[in-house]
PDB file of C-alpha atoms in Angstrom:
ATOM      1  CA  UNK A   1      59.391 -55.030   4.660  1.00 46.00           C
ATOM      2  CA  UNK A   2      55.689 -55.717   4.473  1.00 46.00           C
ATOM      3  CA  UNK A   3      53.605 -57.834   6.795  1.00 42.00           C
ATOM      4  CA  UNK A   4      52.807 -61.371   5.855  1.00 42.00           C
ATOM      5  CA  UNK A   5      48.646 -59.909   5.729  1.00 46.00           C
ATOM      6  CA  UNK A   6      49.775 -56.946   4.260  1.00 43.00           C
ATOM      7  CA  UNK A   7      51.215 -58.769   1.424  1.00 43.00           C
ATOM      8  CA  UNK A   8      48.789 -61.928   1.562  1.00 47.00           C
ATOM      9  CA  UNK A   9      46.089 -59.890  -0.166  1.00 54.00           C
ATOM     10  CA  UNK A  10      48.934 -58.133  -2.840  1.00 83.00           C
ATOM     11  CA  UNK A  11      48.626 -58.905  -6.686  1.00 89.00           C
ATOM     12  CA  UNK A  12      51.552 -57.763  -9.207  1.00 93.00           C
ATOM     13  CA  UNK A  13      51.275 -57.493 -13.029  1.00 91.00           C
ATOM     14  CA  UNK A  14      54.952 -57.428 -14.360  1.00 95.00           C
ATOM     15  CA  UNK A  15      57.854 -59.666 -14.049  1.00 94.00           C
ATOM     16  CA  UNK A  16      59.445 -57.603 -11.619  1.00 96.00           C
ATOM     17  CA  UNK A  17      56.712 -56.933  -9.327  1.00 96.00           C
ATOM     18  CA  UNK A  18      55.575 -60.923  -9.032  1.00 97.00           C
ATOM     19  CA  UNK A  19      58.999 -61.446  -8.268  1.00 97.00           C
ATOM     20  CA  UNK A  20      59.004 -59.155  -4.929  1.00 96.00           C
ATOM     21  CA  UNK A  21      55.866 -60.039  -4.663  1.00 97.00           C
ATOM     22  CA  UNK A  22      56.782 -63.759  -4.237  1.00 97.00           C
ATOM     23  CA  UNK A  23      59.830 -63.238  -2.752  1.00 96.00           C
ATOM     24  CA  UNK A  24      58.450 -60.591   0.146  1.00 95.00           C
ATOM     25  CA  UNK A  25      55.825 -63.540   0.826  1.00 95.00           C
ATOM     26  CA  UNK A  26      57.925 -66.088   1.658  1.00 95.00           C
ATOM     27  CA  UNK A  27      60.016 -64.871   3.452  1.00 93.00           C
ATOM     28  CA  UNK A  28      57.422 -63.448   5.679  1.00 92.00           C
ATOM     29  CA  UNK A  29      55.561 -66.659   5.561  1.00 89.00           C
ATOM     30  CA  UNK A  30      58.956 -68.291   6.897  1.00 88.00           C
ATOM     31  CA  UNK A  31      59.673 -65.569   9.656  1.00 89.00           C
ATOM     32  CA  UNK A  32      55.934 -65.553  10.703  1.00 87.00           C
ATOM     33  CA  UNK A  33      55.810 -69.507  10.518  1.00 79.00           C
ATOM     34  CA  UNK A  34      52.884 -69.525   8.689  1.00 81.00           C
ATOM     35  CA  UNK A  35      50.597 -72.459   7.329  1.00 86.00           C
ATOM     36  CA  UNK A  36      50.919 -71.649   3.806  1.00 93.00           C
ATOM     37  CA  UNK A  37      51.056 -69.407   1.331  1.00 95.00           C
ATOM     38  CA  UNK A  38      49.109 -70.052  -2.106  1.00 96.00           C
ATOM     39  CA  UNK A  39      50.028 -67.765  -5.455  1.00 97.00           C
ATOM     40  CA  UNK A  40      47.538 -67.913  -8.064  1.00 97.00           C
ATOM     41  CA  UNK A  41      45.994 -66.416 -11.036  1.00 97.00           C
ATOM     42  CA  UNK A  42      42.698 -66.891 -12.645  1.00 95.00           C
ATOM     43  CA  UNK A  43      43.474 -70.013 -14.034  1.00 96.00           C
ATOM     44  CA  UNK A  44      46.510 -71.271 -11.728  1.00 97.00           C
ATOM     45  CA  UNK A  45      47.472 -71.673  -8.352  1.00 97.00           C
ATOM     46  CA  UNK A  46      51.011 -72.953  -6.758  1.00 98.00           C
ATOM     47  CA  UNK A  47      51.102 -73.136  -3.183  1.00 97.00           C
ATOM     48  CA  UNK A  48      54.644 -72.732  -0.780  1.00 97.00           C
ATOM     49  CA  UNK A  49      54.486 -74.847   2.814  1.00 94.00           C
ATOM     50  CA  UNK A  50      57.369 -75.951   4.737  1.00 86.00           C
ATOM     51  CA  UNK A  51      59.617 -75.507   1.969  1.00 92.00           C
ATOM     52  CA  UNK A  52      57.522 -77.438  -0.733  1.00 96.00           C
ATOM     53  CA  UNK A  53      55.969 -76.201  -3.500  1.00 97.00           C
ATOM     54  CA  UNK A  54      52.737 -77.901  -4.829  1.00 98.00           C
ATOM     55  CA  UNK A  55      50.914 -77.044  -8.313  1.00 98.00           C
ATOM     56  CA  UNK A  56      48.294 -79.313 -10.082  1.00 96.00           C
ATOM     57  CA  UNK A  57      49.396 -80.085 -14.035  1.00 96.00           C
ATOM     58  CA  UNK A  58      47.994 -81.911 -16.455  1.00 90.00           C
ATOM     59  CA  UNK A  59      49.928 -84.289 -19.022  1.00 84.00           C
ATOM     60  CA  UNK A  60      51.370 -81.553 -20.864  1.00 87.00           C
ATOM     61  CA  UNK A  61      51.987 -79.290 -18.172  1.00 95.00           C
ATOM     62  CA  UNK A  62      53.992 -81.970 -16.837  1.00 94.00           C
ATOM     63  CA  UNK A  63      56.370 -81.924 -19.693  1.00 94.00           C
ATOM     64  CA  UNK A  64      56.958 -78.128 -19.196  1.00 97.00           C
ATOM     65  CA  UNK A  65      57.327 -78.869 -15.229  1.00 97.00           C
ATOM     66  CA  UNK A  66      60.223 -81.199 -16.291  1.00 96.00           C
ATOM     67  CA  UNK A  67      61.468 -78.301 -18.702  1.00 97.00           C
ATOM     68  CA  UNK A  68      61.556 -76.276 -16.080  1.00 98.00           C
ATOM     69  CA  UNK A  69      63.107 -78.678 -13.121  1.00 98.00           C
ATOM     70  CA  UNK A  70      66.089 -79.245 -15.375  1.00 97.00           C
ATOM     71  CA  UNK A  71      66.547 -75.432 -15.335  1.00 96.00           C
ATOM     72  CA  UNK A  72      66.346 -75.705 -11.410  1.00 97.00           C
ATOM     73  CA  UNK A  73      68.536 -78.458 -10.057  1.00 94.00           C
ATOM     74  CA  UNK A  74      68.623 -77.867  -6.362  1.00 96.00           C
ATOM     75  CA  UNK A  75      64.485 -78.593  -6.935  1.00 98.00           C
ATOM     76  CA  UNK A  76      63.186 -81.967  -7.139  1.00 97.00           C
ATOM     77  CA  UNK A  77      59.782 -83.793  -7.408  1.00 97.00           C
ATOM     78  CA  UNK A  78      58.833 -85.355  -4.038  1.00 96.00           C
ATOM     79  CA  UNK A  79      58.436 -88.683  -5.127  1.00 93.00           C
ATOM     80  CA  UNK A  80      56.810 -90.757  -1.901  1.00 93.00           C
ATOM     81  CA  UNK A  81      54.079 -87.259  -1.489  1.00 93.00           C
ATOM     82  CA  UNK A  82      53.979 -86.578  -5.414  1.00 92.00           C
ATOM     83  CA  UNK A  83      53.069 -90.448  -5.421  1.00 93.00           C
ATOM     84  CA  UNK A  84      50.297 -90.298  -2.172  1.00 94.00           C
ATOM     85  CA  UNK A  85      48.454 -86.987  -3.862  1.00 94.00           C
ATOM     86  CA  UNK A  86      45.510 -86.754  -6.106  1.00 93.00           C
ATOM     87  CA  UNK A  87      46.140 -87.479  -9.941  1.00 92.00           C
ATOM     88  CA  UNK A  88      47.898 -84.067 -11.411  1.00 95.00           C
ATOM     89  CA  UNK A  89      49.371 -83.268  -8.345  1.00 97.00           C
ATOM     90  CA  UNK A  90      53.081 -82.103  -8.141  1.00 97.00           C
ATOM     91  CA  UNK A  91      54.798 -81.854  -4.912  1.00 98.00           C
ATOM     92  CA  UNK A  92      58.572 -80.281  -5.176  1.00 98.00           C
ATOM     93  CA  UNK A  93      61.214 -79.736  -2.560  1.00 97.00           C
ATOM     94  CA  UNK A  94      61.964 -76.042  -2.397  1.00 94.00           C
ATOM     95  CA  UNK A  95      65.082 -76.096  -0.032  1.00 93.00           C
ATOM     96  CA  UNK A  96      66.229 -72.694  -1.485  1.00 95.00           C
ATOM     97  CA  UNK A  97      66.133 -69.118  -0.312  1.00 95.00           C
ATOM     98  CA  UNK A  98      62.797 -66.912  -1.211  1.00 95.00           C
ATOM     99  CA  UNK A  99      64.464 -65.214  -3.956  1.00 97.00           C
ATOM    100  CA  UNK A 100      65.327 -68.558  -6.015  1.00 97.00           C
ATOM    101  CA  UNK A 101      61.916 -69.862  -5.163  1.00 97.00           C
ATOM    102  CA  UNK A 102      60.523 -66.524  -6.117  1.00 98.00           C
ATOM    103  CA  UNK A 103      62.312 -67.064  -9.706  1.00 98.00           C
ATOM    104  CA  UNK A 104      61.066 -70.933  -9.684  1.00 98.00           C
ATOM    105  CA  UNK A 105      57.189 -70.306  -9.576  1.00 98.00           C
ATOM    106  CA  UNK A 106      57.281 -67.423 -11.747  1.00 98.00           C
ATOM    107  CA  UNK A 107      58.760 -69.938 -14.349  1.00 98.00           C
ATOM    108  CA  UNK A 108      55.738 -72.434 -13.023  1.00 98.00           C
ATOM    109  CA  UNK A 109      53.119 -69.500 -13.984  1.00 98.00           C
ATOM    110  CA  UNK A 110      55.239 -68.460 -17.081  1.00 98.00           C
ATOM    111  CA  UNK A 111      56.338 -71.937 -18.383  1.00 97.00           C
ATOM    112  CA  UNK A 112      54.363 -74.760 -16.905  1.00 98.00           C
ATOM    113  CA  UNK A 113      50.985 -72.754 -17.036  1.00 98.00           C
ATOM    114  CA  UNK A 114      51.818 -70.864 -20.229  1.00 98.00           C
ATOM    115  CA  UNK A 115      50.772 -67.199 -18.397  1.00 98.00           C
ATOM    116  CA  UNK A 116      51.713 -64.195 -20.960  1.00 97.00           C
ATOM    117  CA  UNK A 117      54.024 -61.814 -19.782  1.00 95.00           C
ATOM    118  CA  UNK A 118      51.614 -59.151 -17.879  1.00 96.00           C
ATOM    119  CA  UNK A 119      49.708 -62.148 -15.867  1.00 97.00           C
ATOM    120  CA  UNK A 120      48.426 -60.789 -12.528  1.00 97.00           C
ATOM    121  CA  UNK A 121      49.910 -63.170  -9.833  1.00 97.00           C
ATOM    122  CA  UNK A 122      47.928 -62.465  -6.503  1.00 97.00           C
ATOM    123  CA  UNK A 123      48.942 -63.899  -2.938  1.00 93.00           C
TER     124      UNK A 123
END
């Protein structure tokens, strides 16, 4: 496996590659006891810290972030920090292993942020 800065600076371009990519992050982020670990594109960014994942969405992203939650019942919307952050910001409990998480945000970039199927993710 990778090192947590040997993957921090990684970008993937297909499905299966975000996915390790993703998954290979957190759980070096986890074993290394990181601060955080942020995903993005050039448009998006979802960030992973102690087992909550915050995005930023607008009205109608929010819609597809329910969508998606509904697909993903062990996640849930923080309420009391979703309620304490800046307008548009999502906070979501991620108490899952890396490869379910991994499968989570790539439906976030996918779904929720409308990314095409050869995005580049980059960590």
């Amino acid at each position: 496996m990778a090192t947590i800065d040997q993957i921090m600076s990684s970008e993937a371009h297909t499905g299966r590659d975000r996915l390790a990519l993703i998954t290979e992050t957190i759980a070096a982020h986890r074993k290394r006891d990181s601060d955080r670990v942020v995903f993005k594109t050039d448009t998006a960014r979802v960030e992973y810290a102690d087992r909550t994942i915050t995005l930023d969405v607008s009205d109608g992203a929010q819609d597809r972030l329910n969508d998606v939650l509904a697909s993903f019942p062990v996640f849930k919307i923080e309420q009391p920090a979703t309620r304490k952050a800046p307008t548009g910001t999502v906070h979501v409990a991620a108490i899952a292993d890396p490869k379910h998480i991994a499968d989570f945000i790539e439906r976030i970039f996918r779904e929720v942020y409308q990314h095409g199927p050869g995005y580049e993710l980059r960590a």
